[in-house]
XYZ file of C-alpha atoms in Angstrom:
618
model
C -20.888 -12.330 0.284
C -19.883 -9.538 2.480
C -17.011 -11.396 4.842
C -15.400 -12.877 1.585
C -14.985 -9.375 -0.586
C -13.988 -7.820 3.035
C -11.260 -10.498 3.550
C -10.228 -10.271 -0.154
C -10.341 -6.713 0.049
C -7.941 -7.434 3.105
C -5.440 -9.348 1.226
C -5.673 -7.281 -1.763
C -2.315 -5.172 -2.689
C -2.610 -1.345 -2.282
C -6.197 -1.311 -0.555
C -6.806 0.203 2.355
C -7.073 -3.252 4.086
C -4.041 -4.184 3.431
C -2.059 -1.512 4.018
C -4.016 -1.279 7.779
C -2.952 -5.223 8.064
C 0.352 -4.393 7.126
C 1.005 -1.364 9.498
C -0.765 -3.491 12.614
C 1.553 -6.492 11.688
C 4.600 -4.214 11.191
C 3.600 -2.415 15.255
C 3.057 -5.686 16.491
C 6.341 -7.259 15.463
C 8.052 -4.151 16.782
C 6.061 -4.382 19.765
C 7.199 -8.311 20.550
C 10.723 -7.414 19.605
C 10.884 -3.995 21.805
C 8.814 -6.548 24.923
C 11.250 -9.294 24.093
C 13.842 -6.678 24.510
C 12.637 -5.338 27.672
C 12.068 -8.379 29.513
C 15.732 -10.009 28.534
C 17.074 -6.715 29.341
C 15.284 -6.936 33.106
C 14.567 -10.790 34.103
C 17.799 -11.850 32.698
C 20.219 -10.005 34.741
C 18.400 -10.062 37.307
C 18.416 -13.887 37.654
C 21.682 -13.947 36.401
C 22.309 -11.654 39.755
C 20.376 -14.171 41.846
C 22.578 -17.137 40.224
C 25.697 -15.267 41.070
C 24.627 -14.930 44.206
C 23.616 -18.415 44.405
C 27.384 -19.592 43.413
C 28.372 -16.889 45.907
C 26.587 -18.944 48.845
C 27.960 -22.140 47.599
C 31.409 -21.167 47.615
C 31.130 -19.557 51.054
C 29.560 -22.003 52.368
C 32.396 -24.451 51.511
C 34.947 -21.979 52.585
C 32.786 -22.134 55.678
C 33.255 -25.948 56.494
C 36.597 -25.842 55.001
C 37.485 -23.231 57.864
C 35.344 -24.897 60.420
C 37.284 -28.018 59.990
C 40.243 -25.817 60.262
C 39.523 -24.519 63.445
C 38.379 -28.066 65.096
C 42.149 -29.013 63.948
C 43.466 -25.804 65.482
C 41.381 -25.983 69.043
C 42.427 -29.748 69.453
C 46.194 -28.544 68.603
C 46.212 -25.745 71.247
C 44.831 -28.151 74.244
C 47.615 -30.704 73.394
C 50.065 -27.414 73.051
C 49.103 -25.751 76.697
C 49.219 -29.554 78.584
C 51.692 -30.037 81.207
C 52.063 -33.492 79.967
C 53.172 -32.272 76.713
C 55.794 -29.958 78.275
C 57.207 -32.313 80.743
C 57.354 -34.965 77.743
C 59.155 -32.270 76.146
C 61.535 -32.073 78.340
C 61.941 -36.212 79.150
C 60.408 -38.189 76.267
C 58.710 -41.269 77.868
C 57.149 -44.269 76.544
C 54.002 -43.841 78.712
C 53.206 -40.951 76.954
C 53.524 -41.883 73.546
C 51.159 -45.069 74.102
C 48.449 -42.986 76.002
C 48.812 -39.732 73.822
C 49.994 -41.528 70.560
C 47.534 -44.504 70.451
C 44.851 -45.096 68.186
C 41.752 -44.390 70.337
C 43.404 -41.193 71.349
C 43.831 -39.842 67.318
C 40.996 -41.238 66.372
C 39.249 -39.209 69.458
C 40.543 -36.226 67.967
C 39.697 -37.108 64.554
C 43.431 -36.369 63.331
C 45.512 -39.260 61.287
C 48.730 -37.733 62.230
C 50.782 -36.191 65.232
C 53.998 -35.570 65.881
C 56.597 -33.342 68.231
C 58.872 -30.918 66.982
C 61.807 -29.225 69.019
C 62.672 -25.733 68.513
C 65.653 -26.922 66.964
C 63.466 -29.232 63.869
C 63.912 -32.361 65.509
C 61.259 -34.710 64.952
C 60.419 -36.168 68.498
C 58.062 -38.616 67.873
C 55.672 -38.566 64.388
C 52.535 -41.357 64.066
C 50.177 -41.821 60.950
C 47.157 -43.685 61.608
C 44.635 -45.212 59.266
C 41.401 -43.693 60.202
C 39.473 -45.652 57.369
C 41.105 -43.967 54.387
C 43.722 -46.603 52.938
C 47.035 -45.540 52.660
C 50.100 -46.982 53.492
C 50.898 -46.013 56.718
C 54.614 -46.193 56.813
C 54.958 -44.053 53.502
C 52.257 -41.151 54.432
C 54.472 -41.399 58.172
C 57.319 -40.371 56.194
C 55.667 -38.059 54.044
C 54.979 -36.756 57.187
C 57.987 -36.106 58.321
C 59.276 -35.581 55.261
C 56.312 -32.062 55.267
C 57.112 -31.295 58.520
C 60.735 -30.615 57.848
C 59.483 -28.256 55.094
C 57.777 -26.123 57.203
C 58.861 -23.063 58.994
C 57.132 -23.497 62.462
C 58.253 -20.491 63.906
C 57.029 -18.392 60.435
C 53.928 -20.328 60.457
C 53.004 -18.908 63.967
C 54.225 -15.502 63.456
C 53.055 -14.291 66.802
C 50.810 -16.309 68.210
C 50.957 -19.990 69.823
C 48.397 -22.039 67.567
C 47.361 -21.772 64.086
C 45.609 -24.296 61.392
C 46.476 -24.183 57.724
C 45.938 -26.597 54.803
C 48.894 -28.418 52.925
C 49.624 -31.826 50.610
C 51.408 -34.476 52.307
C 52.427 -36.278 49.612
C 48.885 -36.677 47.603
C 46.941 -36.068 50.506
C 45.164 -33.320 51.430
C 44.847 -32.462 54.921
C 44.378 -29.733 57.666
C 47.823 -29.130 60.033
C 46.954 -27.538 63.019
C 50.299 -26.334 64.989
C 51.152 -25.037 68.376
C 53.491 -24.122 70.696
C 53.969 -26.490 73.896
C 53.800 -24.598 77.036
C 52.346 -25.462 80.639
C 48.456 -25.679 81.211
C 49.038 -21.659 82.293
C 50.607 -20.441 79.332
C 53.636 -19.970 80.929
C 56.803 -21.039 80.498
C 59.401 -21.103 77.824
C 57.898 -23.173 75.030
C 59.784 -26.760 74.537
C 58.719 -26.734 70.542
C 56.062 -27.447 68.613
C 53.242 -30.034 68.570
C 51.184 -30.944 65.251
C 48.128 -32.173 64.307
C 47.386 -33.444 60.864
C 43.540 -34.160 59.905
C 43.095 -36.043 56.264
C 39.900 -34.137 54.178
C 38.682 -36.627 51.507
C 35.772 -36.292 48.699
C 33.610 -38.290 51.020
C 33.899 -36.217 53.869
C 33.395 -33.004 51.588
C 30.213 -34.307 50.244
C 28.796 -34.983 53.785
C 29.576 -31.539 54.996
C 28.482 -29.605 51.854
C 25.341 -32.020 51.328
C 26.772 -32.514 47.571
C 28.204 -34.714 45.837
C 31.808 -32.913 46.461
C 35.045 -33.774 44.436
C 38.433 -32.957 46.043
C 41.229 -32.461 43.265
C 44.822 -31.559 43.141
C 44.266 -28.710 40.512
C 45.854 -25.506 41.899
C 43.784 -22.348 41.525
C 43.841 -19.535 44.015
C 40.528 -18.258 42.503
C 36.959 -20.299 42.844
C 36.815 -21.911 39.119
C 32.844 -21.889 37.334
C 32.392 -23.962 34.547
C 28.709 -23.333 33.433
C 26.402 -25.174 31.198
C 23.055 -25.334 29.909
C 21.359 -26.607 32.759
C 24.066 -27.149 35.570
C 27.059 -25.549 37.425
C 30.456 -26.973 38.383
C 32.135 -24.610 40.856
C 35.635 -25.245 41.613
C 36.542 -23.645 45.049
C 40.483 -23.451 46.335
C 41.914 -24.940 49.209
C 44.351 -22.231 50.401
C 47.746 -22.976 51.726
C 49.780 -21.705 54.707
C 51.178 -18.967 51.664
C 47.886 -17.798 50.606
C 48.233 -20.366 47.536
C 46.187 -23.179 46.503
C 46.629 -26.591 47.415
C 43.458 -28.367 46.165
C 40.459 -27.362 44.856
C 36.948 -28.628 45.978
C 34.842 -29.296 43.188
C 30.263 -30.293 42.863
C 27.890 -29.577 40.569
C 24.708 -27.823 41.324
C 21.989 -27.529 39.246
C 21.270 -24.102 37.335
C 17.736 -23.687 38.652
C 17.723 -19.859 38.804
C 18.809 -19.087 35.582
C 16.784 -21.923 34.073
C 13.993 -20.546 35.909
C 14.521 -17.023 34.845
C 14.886 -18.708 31.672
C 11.691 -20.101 31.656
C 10.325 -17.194 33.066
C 11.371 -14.790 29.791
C 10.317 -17.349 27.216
C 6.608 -17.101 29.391
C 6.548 -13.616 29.564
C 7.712 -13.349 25.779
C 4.926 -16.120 24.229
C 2.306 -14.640 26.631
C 3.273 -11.186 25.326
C 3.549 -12.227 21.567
C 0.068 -13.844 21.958
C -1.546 -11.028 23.859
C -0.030 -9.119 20.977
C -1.563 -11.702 18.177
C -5.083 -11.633 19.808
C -4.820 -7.519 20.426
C -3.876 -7.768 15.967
C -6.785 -9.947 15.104
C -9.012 -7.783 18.005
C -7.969 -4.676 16.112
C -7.986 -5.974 12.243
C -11.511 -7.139 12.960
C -12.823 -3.739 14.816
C -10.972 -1.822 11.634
C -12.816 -4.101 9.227
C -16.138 -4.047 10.915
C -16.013 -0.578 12.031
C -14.119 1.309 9.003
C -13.262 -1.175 5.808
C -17.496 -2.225 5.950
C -18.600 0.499 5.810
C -16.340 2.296 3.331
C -16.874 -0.481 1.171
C -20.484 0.009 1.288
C -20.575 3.427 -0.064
C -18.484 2.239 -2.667
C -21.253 -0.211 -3.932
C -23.251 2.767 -3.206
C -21.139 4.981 -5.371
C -21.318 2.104 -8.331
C -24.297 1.455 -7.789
C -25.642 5.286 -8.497
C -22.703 5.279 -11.133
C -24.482 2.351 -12.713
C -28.096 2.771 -12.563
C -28.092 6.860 -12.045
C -30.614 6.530 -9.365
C -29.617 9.189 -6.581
C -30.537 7.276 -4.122
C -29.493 7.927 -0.938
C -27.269 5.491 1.592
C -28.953 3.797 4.298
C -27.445 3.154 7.692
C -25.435 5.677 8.279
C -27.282 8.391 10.187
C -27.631 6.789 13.507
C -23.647 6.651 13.563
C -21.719 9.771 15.572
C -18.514 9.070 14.574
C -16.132 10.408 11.453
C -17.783 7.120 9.055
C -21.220 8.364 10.158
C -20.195 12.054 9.409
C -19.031 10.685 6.014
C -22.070 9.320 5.158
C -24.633 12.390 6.215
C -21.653 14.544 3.810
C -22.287 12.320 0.768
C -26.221 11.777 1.443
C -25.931 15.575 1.437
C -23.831 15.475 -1.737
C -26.418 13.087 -3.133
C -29.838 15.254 -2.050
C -27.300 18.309 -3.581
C -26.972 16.109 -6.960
C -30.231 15.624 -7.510
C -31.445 19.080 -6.805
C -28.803 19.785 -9.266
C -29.993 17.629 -12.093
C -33.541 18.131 -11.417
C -32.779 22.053 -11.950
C -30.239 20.905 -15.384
C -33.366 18.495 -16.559
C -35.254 21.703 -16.802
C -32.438 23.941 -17.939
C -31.828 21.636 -20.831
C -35.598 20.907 -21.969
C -35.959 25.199 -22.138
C -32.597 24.957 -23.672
C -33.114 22.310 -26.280
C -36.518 24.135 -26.672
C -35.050 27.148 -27.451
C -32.014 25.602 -29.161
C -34.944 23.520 -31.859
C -36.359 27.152 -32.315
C -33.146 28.637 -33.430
C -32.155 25.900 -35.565
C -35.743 25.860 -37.221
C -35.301 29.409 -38.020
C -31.730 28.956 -39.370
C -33.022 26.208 -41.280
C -36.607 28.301 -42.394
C -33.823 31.492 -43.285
C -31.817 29.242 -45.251
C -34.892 27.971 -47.242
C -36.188 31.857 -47.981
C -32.854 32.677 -49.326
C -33.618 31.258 -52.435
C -37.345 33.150 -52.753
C -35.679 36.217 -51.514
C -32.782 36.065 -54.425
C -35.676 35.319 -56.782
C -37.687 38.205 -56.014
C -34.948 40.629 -56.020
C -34.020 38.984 -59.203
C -37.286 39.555 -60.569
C -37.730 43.313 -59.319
C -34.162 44.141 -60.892
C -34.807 42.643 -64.246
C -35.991 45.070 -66.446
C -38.727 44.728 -69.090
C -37.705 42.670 -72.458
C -38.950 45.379 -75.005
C -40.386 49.206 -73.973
C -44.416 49.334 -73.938
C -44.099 52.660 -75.709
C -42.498 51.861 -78.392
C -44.542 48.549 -78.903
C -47.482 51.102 -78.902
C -46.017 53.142 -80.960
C -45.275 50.294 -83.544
C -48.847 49.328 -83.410
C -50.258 52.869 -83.882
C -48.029 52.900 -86.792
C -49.006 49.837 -88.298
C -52.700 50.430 -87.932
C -52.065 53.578 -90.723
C -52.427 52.589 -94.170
C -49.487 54.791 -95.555
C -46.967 53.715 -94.020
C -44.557 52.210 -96.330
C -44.457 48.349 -97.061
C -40.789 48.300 -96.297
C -40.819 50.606 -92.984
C -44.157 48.065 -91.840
C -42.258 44.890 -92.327
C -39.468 46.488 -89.755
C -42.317 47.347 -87.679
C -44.064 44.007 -87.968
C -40.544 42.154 -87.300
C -40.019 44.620 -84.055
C -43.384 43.647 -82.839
C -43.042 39.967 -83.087
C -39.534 40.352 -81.736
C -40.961 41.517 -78.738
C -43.661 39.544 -78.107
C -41.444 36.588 -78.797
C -38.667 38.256 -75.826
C -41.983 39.056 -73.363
C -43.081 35.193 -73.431
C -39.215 33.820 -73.462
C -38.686 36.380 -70.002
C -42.699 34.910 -69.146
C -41.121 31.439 -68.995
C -38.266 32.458 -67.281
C -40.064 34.088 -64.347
C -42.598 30.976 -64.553
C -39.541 28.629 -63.625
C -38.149 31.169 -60.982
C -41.837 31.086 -59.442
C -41.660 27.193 -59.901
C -38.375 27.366 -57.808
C -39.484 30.123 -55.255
C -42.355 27.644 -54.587
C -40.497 24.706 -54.441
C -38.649 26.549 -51.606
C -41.530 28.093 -50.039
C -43.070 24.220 -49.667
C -39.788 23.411 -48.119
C -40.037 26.116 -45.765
C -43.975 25.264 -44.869
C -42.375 21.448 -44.076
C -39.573 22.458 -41.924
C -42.188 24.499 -39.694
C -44.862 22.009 -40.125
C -43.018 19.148 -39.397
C -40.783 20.848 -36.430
C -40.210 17.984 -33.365
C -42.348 18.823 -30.122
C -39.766 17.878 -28.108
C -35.700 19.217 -29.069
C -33.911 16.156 -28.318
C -36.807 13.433 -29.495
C -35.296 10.997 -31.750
C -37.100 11.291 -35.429
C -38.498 8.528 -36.880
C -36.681 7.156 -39.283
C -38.097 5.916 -43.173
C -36.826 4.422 -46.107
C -35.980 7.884 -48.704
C -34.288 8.342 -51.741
C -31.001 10.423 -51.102
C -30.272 11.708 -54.547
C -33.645 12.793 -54.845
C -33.152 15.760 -51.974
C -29.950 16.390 -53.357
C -31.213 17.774 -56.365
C -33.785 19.130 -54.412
C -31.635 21.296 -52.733
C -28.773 21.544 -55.052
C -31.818 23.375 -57.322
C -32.726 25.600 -54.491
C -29.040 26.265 -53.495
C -28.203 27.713 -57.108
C -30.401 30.991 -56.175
C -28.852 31.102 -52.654
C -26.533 33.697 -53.867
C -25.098 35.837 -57.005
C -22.771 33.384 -57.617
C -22.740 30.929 -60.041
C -22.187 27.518 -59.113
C -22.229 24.077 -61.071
C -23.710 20.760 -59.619
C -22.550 17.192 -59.967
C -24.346 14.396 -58.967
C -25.527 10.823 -59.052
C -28.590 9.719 -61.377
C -29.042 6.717 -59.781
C -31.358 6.562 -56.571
C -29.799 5.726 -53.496
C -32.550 4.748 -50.541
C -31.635 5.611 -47.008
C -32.876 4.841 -43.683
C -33.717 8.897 -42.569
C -36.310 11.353 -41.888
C -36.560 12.911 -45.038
C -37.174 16.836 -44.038
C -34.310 16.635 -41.464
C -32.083 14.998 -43.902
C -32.901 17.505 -46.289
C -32.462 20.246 -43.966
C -29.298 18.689 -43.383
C -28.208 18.663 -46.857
C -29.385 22.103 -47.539
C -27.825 23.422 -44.774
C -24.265 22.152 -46.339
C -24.807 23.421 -49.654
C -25.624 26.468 -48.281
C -22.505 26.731 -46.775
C -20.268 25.464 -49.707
C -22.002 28.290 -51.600
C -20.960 30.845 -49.184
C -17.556 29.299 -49.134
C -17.645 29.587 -52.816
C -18.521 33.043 -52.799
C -16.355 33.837 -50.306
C -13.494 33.292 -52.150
C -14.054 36.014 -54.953
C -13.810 34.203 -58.566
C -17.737 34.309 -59.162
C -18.461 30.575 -59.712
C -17.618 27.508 -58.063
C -18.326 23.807 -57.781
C -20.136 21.301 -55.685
C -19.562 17.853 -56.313
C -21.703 15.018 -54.592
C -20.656 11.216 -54.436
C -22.603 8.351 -52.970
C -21.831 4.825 -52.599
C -22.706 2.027 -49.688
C -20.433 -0.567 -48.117
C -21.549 -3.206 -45.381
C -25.042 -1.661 -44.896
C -23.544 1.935 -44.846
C -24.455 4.692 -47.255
C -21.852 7.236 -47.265
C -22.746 10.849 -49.160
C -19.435 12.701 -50.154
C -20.099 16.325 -50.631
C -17.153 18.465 -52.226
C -16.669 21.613 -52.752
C -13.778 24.203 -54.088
C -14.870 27.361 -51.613
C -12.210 28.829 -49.790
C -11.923 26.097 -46.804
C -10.385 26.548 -43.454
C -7.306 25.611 -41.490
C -6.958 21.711 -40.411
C -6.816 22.383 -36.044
C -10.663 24.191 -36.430
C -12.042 20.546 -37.788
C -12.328 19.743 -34.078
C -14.838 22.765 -33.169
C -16.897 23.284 -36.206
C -19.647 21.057 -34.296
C -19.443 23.360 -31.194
C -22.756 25.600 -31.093
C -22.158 29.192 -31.388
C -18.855 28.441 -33.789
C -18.441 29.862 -36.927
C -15.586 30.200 -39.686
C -16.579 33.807 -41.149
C -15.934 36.217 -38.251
C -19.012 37.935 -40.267
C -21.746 35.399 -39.106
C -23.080 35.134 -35.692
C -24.860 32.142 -34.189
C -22.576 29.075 -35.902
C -25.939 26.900 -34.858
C -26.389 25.274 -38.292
C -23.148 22.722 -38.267
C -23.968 22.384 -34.647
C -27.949 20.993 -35.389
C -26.557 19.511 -38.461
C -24.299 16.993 -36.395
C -27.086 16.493 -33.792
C -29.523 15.832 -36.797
C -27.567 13.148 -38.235
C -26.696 11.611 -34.939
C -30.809 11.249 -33.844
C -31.034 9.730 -36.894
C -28.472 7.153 -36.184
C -25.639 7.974 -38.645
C -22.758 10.902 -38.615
C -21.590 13.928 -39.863
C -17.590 14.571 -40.471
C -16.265 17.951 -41.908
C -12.579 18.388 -43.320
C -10.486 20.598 -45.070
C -6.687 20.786 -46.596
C -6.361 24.728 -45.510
C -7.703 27.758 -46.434
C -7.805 27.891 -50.420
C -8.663 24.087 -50.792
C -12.327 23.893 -49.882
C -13.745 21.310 -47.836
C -15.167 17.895 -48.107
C -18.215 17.015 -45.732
C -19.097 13.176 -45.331
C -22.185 11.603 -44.300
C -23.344 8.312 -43.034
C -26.515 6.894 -42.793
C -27.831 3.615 -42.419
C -28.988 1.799 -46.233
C -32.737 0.863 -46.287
C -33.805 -2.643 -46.251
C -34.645 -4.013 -49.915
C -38.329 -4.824 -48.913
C -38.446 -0.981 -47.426
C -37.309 0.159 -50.830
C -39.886 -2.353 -52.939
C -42.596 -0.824 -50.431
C -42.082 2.879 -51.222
C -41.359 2.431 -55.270
């Protein structure tokens, strides 16, 4: 159960999980793009470097047996150049010369296809072609020959030395041209003109020297040409000219293993970083699961767990931890010990409190019961006698003579039973008074007697007639002050599910404040109107009345203990117990007015008594 909610908790939007996951996968992208970066920014040039210098060492090295062939063609020039034979021949052409010098073993000895002997004044001598196993036809390339020969400028060629070597076309052939000046074996002597040497290069002979498969073309580029691709290189490399020009162009392709390699090399490094990366994300997103998201996510089952149940219990595990999750969990098993202290102290604040809060309300409640007895009594001490007890006696002394007149003893006679008659009608009166006093006085002796022993237990709850305390206390409430006040109520009974001395407590409690709102306003008289009726199981008990009211916004803190609307009143506890009261008994209280001058309407609700409940108790 644990790894699932963790990997959920993971995936989940907004959680701490995810955000974690996000931020590692957001660093570790960064991470393989900034590596990627790094190591295309360092292996690739620097194999690009080694490739360069690669191509470097294949060009020179062609240049290399380009010029070595060169200088073959120039050493084998400069013997024929500084040979007596060659200057005498100068000076007498002979035909024994030509067939030992000019035969075929002799050129092919040298390794030349061509020779030929110039005088200082550009007359050809004596010019030979021979086929040295590259087909051409030798009487055309003879007169291509001679044809090049007469195009160059010997004496420019050699500038100031005897022998030099340079590479030229004759016709489509490419060859080497060594020339020199024909002296005597000594180097002395004025030179008789010019002897040549012409050496064909071919593709074949290119790829033996250069160990590649070597293509000579007639392209002219004075610069070595690279044509790269994705896994090979074709470098073009100039054959220069007598004039610094091109005249051909060797051409191979060699394969690109450097840069492939270097290649190779960065995608390594980059998928052996990205998964070093990968396994360092899921390293980390594990450890930060295990090590942080687990246990977070136990305290909050912890937390719900105390949330749901209310049991302070404290949270295991975490004490033999020395880290910041450890240090969490000692602060909130401290909070929790704290808590508890807290509540244990508040458990025994609020019993003394409800204790003393029960005691207060009882005597609110007991007051407002004596305030009927009390207005009796004073009632009774203020009223003065029907008829004077002197002059009765003096009406009875009077009628006890026999001459008093027959007219003046029927006054006196009338007088007499006028005031007896006024002594038993103000008899009666103080009879119902005392009838009223000691219904009151009983109501008093069953709020005390049947107090709660605890202040918040819930009352039990029995099947009671509702009207019946209403007139109860509507009797009572009619000597809770000088004013005069007028009941209306319903005959019918109307059976409730209540305890009967709270309820009535409650109900007396109202009326004893609609008759101070009644007096309060100053006409004298007032009236309290009471309507019941049930819907759905729900008795409702409307009580009206036309006191002076109060202002719509204090609705909302007339339940608050300690309020009160007459700034004259202290305590405000008997709304407060009132609502309380009708909540333990499972029903509600509500308390409204229009505004000062429009008295106040105060609904209750209580629960309507089973029929069989009601058959039981009639």
């Amino acid at each position: 159960m644990g790894r699932p909610l963790l990997d959920a908790r993971l995936r989940r939007p907004g959680s701490l999980g995810a955000k974690l996951l996000l931020i590692l996968t957001a660093v570790g992208l960064l991470g393989a793009i900034a590596i990627t970066l790094l190591l295309a920014a360092v292996i690739t040039p620097s194999f690009n470097q080694l490739e360069a210098a690669a191509v470097d060492a294949h060009v020179e090295r062609t240049r290399a047996a380009l010029s070595d062939n060169i200088i073959k063609v120039e050493s084998a020039v400069r013997d024929y150049g500084d040979w007596n034979s060659s200057y005498d021949y100068m000076a007498g052409p002979t035909r024994t010369f030509e067939q030992e010098s000019f035969s075929k073993l002799a050129m092919a000895n040298l390794g030349v296809n061509g020779m030929a002997y110039v005088g200082n004044d550009g007359r050809i001598v004596i010019a030979r072609w021979l086929d040295l196993g590259v087909r051409a036809d030798q009487p055309v390339m003879r007169a291509q020959l001679i044809d090049r020969i007469r195009r160059i400028d010997l004496a420019r060629v050699l500038g100031s030395g005897n022998s030099t070597a340079f590479y030229a076309r004759v016709g489509k052939v490419v060859a080497a041209i060594g020339v020199a000046q024909v002296r005597r074996s000594d180097g002395t002597g004025t030179p008789r003109g010019y002897v040549l040497m012409v050496r064909q290069i071919t593709s074949p002979q290119l790829s033996k020297l250069l160990q590649l498969d070597a293509r000579l073309g007639l392209a002219q580029a004075d610069r070595p040409i690279l044509k790269p691709s994705r896994s090979n290189m074709t470098i073009g490399v100039p054959i220069l000219g007598s004039d610094g020009h091109a005249v051909a162009s060797v051409s191979f392709t060699v394969r690109r293993d450097v840069s492939m390699l270097g290649t190779r090399m960065l995608l390594f490094a980059i998928a052996g970083s990205t998964v070093l990366i990968v396994v360092l994300l899921v390293v980390l997103s594990r450890a930060i699961a295990r090590l942080v998201l687990a246990p977070l996510n136990r305290v909050e089952r912890h937390m719900q767990v105390v949330t749901a149940s209310g049991s302070l219990s404290l949270l295991q595990g975490q004490e033999d931890r020395r880290d910041e999750i450890g240090s969490l969990g000692r602060s909130f098993n401290k909070m929790l010990r704290q808590l508890k202290d807290l509540r244990e102290q508040l458990e025994v604040q609020s019993f003394a409190l409800g204790k003393t809060e029960s005691a207060v309300a009882v005597m609110h409640n007991v007051r407002n019961a004596l305030n009927p007895i009390s207005t009796i009594l004073s009632r009774g001490l203020a009223d003065a006698p029907p008829a004077d007890t002197a002059m009765i006696d003096r009406a009875l002394g009077e009628l006890a003579r026999d001459d008093i007149p027959a007219a003046r003893r029927q006054k006196l006679a009338a007088f007499v039973a006028a005031s007896i008659e006024a002594e038993q009608a103000a008899r009666a009166e103080r009879g119902a008074q005392l009838k009223t006093g000691r219904a009151a006085m009983q109501h008093v002796l069953e709020i005390i007697g049947t107090q709660q022993a605890q202040a918040h237990e819930r009352p039990p709850l029995d099947s009671c007639d509702v009207t019946e305390l209403i007139a109860q206390n509507a009797t009572i409430a009619r000597y809770s002050d000088e004013t005069s006040i007028a009941f209306e109520f319903p005959a019918r009974p109307w059976p409730v599910l209540a305890n009967r001395i709270i309820l009535s407590q409650v109900i007396g409690n109202l009326f004893g404040n609609a008759a101070e709102a009644i007096a309060a306003r100053g006409t004298g008289s007032g009236n309290i109107r009471v309507t019941v009726s049930e819907a759905e199981g729900v008795v409702k008990i409307v009580i009206r009345d036309d006191g002076e009211g109060f202002a719509p916004e204090v609705g909302a803190t007339l339940f608050q203990r300690g309020f009160s609307t007459r700034q004259h009143k202290s305590g405000g506890l008997g709304l407060h117990w009132c609502a309380n009261s009708m909540n333990a008994m499972e029903g509600s209280l509500r308390l409204v007015s229009d505004g000062k001058g429009h008295g106040a309407v105060a609904t209750l609700t209580l629960k309507a008594a089973p029929v069989d409940s009601v058959r039981a108790a009639a």
